[in-house]
Amino acid sequence: MEAGGLPLELWRMILAYLPLPDLGRCSLVCRAWRELILSLDRTRWRQLYLGCAECRHPNWPNQPDVEPESWREAFKQHCLASKTWTKNAAILETSACFSLFRRRRTRRTLSVGPGHEFHSLGSALAMSSLFDRILLFPGLHEEQGEIILKVPVEIVGHGKLGEVALLASIDQQCSTTRLCNLVFMPAWFSPFMFKTTSGHVQFDNCNFENGHIQVHGPGTCQVKFCSFKNTHVFLHNVPLCVLENCEFVGSENNSVTVEGHPSSENNWAYTHLLGLIRSSPGMLPTEDSDSLMSLDLESRDQAWSPRTCGIVVEGSQSPSSPATGSPRAGSQEAEVGSNGERVARTPDSSDGGLSPSGEDEDEDQLTYRLSYQVQGPRPVLGGPFLGPPLPGACIQLPSCLVLNSLRQELQKDREAMALASSVQGCLVRKCLFRDGKGGVFVCSYGRARMEGNIFRNLTYAVRCIHHSKIIMLRNHIHHCRASGIFLRLEGGGLIAGNDICHNAEAGVDIRKKSNPLILCNQIHHGLRSGIVVLGNGKGIIRNNQIFSNKEAGIYILYHGNPVVSRNHIFKGHAAGIAVSESGRGLITENVIRENQWGGVDVRRGGVPILRSNLICFGYSDGVVVGDEGKGLLEGNTIYANKGCGVWMMASSLPHVTRNHVSYNGLYGVAVFSQKEGSGEFPGGHGAQENFSEDGDAVLWETELEKDDPLRRPITIALVESNSVNHNGASGLYIQSTEALHIVTNVIHANRVRGITVAQSSQLTRVANNSISCNRQSGVKIEAQCKVELRGNGIYDNRGHGIITKGDSTVMENDIIGNRGSGLQLLPTSDTKVIKNRIHSSRASGITVQGHAKALVQENTIFQGKASKTISQQSSSSQECAIQNNRVLVFKKSDTWRLVNPPARPHLENSLRGPSAAHGGQKVTAMATRITAHVEGGYHSKRSIFCTIL
């Protein structure tokens, strides 16, 4: 800009005095002038906006202290919105040009008030023409009869808001009208302040007190910068209604009721309103509006597969065994056995400190060892969940478990994007609902969209019932005296990006076949649960942060059946997820951490599917399957909880399969018959919960569904194909009067025993497991317990391989490399020991103490350091029958072959549950040729382990 050579600051001062029309003309001169006009946003455009008596601050009532991004854009949006009521070009049966000409040339201003042209609004309306402006001067205007609007007019209060009060009941029968800058109060003869059935009404900068507003479809309305005090807005079958920047205070019932499906018959204003909505900013969430973490959620294809014992081979290798290759260069070899075979020794260890070999072992002891290597099982998740938790360290989640932003979720889900983009029925935007009973009530096939609102200090914020649909985006719902959002009777829609907190009941309550999509919300600090699903309620609950609630983060009961996926549920004062009273649900890929009572609590008929979740750092047990709880626990990582990894009751018949249970403070998996207080939910978790409302029965009608292929019934509790390692007590602890099957698990490096059977009045079957490197014995069986051990590999435990006092059958196991005896039979035991391969480098292969009853036959026993392979202490030959056993004594230059069967555990004839046949997740037979060489010069600091595939 070169005129006069004036600085830009002086040009801005000059242009700041121009009225609005002149500013528009100047912006059309050239590009430089346009940029200069736009630079006046914080000065002249702000002054023009705030000087308009028909509007309030653009962020009123929610954020009146926050400046808009552009005052010019806000002023433009206001001007466009204020002219919507005049856009009915078909009001006259003439051409559009003549219609516009008529509005401009013949529009009059009629003054109403003492000393003016008209004394009442009714008399002014009787003399008005199309699009006349009726100006009400300050004072109280009371109409004694109902006012009927028959021609389009504009009724405006003169002066500041609050100086003009209108006590009237207005019935609009014309196509359009506008009311501005007025205080409405109901007339003495009717509670309705305004109603229309077919036309369009526009309210700007008005106050409504103690009455009702009613709009019936195909009528439409546009309301902006209005206050409603104890006023009810009733919208019936409206195709489109806009409530924007409004305040609703002190309602005795619902502030806004949206009833009925939007009318298929649209009036003239529908298209203009829709265009105005879509042109306004904030229709869809932006990256800046997302408060959740945003990293892509990767698929997890590292599904755990059960491992069997593999040994480095000399010849060919089976396709499913690991590519271990030939012995490493420099490995030591020695000759063993009477028949001869050479086993390659691996000089290093995958878990040092738990091997029987250690600093205190001398070369003579190592002479009597077989050489093998233990490799820890691969968990579902890698990264920090491979090793022990570090005290005080921050939790570093892998990228596959970081939450997506709302925009990322919508881009991935076309159905959710379509819902978020749709506008139908009522649009409530940037409004404040406070200090009353109800916010928005949507019923009888109604449709409503709520965006950027605040609901506070209400009985409830939103109710959606009877086939209605709601879309809720970026609302703040807090301090409600009941639930924040309530869906019932097949309600649905999209609830996304909201902040829902400090509510007295559930943040979101879903019941009676409602089926919403709940996406990317923060639901926290509730006085009860975060989300409750009951009474055949459904829903998709995905990618939410649910934290610091006093009861369960998600509570599923009374046949509730949601899909709960990829949520972060943490720091709750009770369970992360609770499933009870015949609740169901698919719970998958969630991060459930740091909850006070159990990551997941299942009891009282709950039957969920719990799959591929990370349940970690809880202050109690990871998963609790209590009295009458059922369900499938599959593929979860249960890590570093202070209690047990999984606590369950065998009578509940849970199916626990393919989980990685590690570094928990107590047992990895604990199986009990009952638990003290198991009938109650700890911490007020649900024992006093009352979910009935409006006189409804608490027990809901069961929804009839087809058999779910994911829930295959089992008749015996099954612990199958899990990795249980590095837990603070025994890997598995059983104290139960019910039958139990423990099949194809890896139980490794636990701080006490691998498996402890403290009580088992019915048969506990332990088959095809790998039990290795535990700090005490591999398996301990107490008195009067019935246990069958078959096809297990029990390796390298620091105590005995098996200790038994009970009634047990030990058949076809490999019990090798344990510090104590391979098998110790104590008094009161009654044991059958058949077809096992047993070796202990330090002690006897089998030790029989006291009056133990035993049948020991057809076993292969390798001689260790002890002179006796079978040691009997005060047991008579009648009580202990030892026959047809094969003893192998080490001799130099001898080789032997292990061909039938391969190294255990293996799966050819194992007991298999429903999930045991997953393709690509089981390993087949092992390589059959093994070579061995033992030499005294092996380094004493190296641990020797069994390989687990």
XYZ file of C-alpha atoms in Angstrom, residues 297-542:
246
model
C -3.081 -49.282 16.908
C -1.103 -52.091 15.353
C -2.367 -55.612 14.928
C -0.729 -58.177 17.163
C 0.273 -61.284 15.295
C 2.679 -62.547 17.930
C 0.101 -64.958 19.311
C 1.657 -67.293 21.840
C 1.923 -70.944 20.924
C 2.631 -73.669 23.483
C 6.204 -74.896 23.631
C 7.587 -78.362 23.834
C 11.024 -79.585 24.786
C 13.458 -79.284 21.930
C 17.085 -80.402 21.876
C 19.866 -79.516 19.476
C 20.086 -82.355 16.989
C 22.854 -84.056 15.086
C 20.808 -85.072 12.062
C 17.534 -83.937 10.546
C 15.082 -81.641 12.302
C 11.298 -81.574 12.201
C 9.803 -78.595 10.345
C 8.033 -77.270 13.432
C 10.999 -77.390 15.770
C 13.206 -74.295 16.096
C 16.167 -73.861 13.867
C 18.699 -74.422 16.586
C 21.283 -75.758 14.200
C 24.360 -77.737 15.064
C 26.247 -77.447 18.349
C 28.025 -74.162 18.806
C 31.697 -73.921 18.189
C 33.644 -74.670 21.277
C 30.899 -76.626 23.024
C 32.017 -79.496 25.203
C 30.979 -83.118 24.645
C 31.040 -86.310 26.743
C 29.915 -89.883 26.297
C 27.046 -91.271 28.374
C 24.853 -94.321 28.689
C 25.232 -97.978 27.909
C 23.705 -97.846 24.448
C 25.355 -94.617 23.403
C 24.087 -91.235 22.163
C 25.629 -87.815 21.971
C 23.771 -84.693 23.110
C 25.118 -81.289 22.158
C 25.733 -79.111 25.179
C 24.806 -75.409 24.880
C 27.264 -73.455 26.982
C 25.049 -70.441 27.813
C 21.706 -70.013 29.541
C 18.552 -68.035 28.931
C 17.686 -67.619 32.593
C 20.774 -67.568 34.753
C 20.409 -68.081 38.469
C 17.547 -70.576 38.335
C 19.487 -73.431 36.895
C 20.676 -76.247 39.162
C 24.139 -75.513 37.957
C 25.744 -72.694 39.892
C 28.749 -71.424 41.727
C 28.654 -74.267 44.289
C 28.790 -77.096 41.782
C 32.064 -78.806 41.101
C 33.226 -80.625 38.023
C 32.431 -84.002 39.541
C 28.796 -83.058 39.912
C 28.594 -81.845 36.339
C 29.826 -85.190 35.141
C 26.462 -86.678 35.971
C 24.349 -84.102 34.128
C 22.595 -84.284 30.807
C 23.107 -81.220 28.688
C 20.119 -79.085 27.650
C 19.028 -75.486 27.509
C 15.944 -73.692 28.869
C 14.610 -70.836 26.835
C 11.795 -68.737 28.329
C 8.456 -68.738 26.556
C 7.641 -65.924 24.182
C 4.866 -63.699 25.577
C 2.056 -62.104 23.597
C 3.528 -58.625 24.134
C 7.178 -57.759 23.931
C 9.092 -54.781 25.250
C 8.918 -54.130 28.996
C 6.622 -57.109 29.560
C 9.460 -59.545 28.864
C 11.379 -58.694 32.020
C 10.650 -57.921 35.650
C 8.874 -54.645 36.516
C 11.181 -51.900 37.696
C 10.134 -50.156 40.940
C 9.040 -46.588 40.355
C 9.466 -46.787 36.591
C 6.851 -45.332 34.254
C 4.703 -47.766 32.328
C 5.885 -47.816 28.730
C 3.164 -49.291 26.551
C 4.024 -50.728 23.142
C 2.725 -48.713 20.222
C 0.063 -51.313 19.494
C -1.655 -50.403 22.783
C -1.566 -46.598 22.545
C -4.970 -45.036 21.961
C -5.975 -43.511 18.652
C -7.313 -39.993 18.365
C -10.995 -39.536 17.565
C -10.206 -38.430 14.029
C -8.100 -41.550 13.437
C -10.886 -43.768 14.730
C -13.464 -42.081 12.510
C -11.210 -42.428 9.487
C -10.915 -46.164 10.144
C -14.624 -46.726 10.788
C -16.894 -45.646 7.943
C -20.045 -46.270 9.935
C -18.812 -44.067 12.768
C -17.773 -41.367 10.288
C -21.232 -41.439 8.699
C -22.832 -41.038 12.122
C -20.498 -38.199 13.090
C -21.293 -36.358 9.846
C -25.066 -36.761 9.976
C -27.427 -33.981 11.049
C -31.068 -34.842 11.604
C -33.689 -33.833 14.092
C -32.290 -31.496 16.735
C -28.784 -30.002 16.840
C -27.703 -28.730 20.267
C -24.330 -27.009 20.064
C -22.194 -25.040 22.533
C -25.003 -24.883 25.090
C -24.900 -24.972 28.879
C -27.324 -27.131 30.871
C -27.042 -26.639 34.621
C -28.748 -26.819 37.976
C -31.905 -28.660 37.001
C -33.409 -32.107 36.636
C -32.774 -33.149 33.057
C -30.807 -31.984 30.063
C -31.915 -33.500 26.739
C -34.549 -36.230 26.504
C -34.783 -38.066 23.151
C -37.632 -40.557 22.772
C -39.928 -42.408 20.350
C -37.587 -42.630 17.329
C -36.253 -39.122 17.925
C -32.915 -37.915 16.539
C -30.574 -35.467 18.232
C -27.014 -34.293 17.830
C -25.175 -32.674 20.752
C -21.807 -31.064 20.191
C -19.542 -29.023 22.462
C -22.083 -28.663 25.294
C -21.634 -28.609 29.062
C -24.020 -30.557 31.303
C -23.481 -30.001 35.020
C -25.333 -30.328 38.306
C -28.319 -32.089 36.742
C -30.122 -35.255 37.730
C -29.081 -36.642 34.348
C -27.594 -35.079 31.237
C -29.074 -37.071 28.347
C -31.703 -39.795 28.123
C -32.225 -41.715 24.887
C -35.018 -44.296 24.798
C -37.369 -46.209 22.519
C -35.476 -46.613 19.223
C -34.048 -43.080 19.355
C -30.556 -42.144 18.178
C -28.158 -39.585 19.599
C -24.817 -38.252 18.373
C -22.722 -36.748 21.140
C -19.382 -35.136 20.263
C -16.982 -33.348 22.612
C -19.438 -32.617 25.412
C -18.483 -32.154 29.070
C -20.850 -34.025 31.413
C -20.126 -33.794 35.114
C -21.610 -33.790 38.615
C -24.921 -35.355 37.622
C -26.952 -36.768 40.496
C -27.682 -39.968 38.541
C -26.127 -41.335 35.338
C -24.632 -38.920 32.868
C -25.960 -40.576 29.684
C -28.802 -43.063 29.867
C -29.821 -45.316 26.940
C -32.760 -47.656 27.103
C -35.308 -49.543 24.948
C -33.105 -49.936 21.860
C -31.590 -46.473 21.982
C -28.379 -46.012 20.057
C -26.079 -43.659 18.220
C -22.535 -42.350 18.628
C -20.993 -41.078 21.885
C -17.504 -39.839 21.033
C -14.850 -37.515 22.370
C -16.774 -36.556 25.528
C -15.430 -35.814 28.999
C -17.754 -37.588 31.476
C -16.771 -37.274 35.120
C -17.811 -36.928 38.776
C -21.297 -38.354 38.254
C -23.140 -39.984 41.138
C -24.136 -43.069 39.143
C -22.661 -44.496 35.952
C -21.100 -42.186 33.405
C -22.962 -44.095 30.672
C -25.877 -46.448 31.457
C -26.895 -48.881 28.680
C -29.856 -51.213 29.089
C -32.811 -52.950 27.426
C -31.289 -53.728 24.018
C -29.699 -50.314 23.501
C -26.699 -50.508 21.196
C -24.562 -47.336 21.020
C -21.032 -46.814 19.745
C -18.960 -45.337 22.588
C -15.707 -44.038 21.184
C -12.700 -42.060 22.437
C -14.302 -40.671 25.611
C -12.746 -39.901 28.968
C -14.962 -41.376 31.698
C -13.468 -40.797 35.101
C -13.864 -40.012 38.805
C -17.412 -41.320 38.942
C -18.900 -42.085 42.336
C -19.910 -45.479 40.975
C -19.058 -47.242 37.712
C -17.790 -45.655 34.528
C -20.042 -47.598 32.117
C -22.847 -49.980 33.065
C -24.353 -52.423 30.547
C -27.346 -54.457 31.724
C -30.793 -55.735 30.807
C -29.781 -57.127 27.395
C -27.938 -53.909 26.639
C -25.259 -54.097 23.972
C -22.943 -51.513 22.491
C -19.430 -51.124 21.148
C -17.115 -49.551 23.729
C -13.850 -48.719 21.995
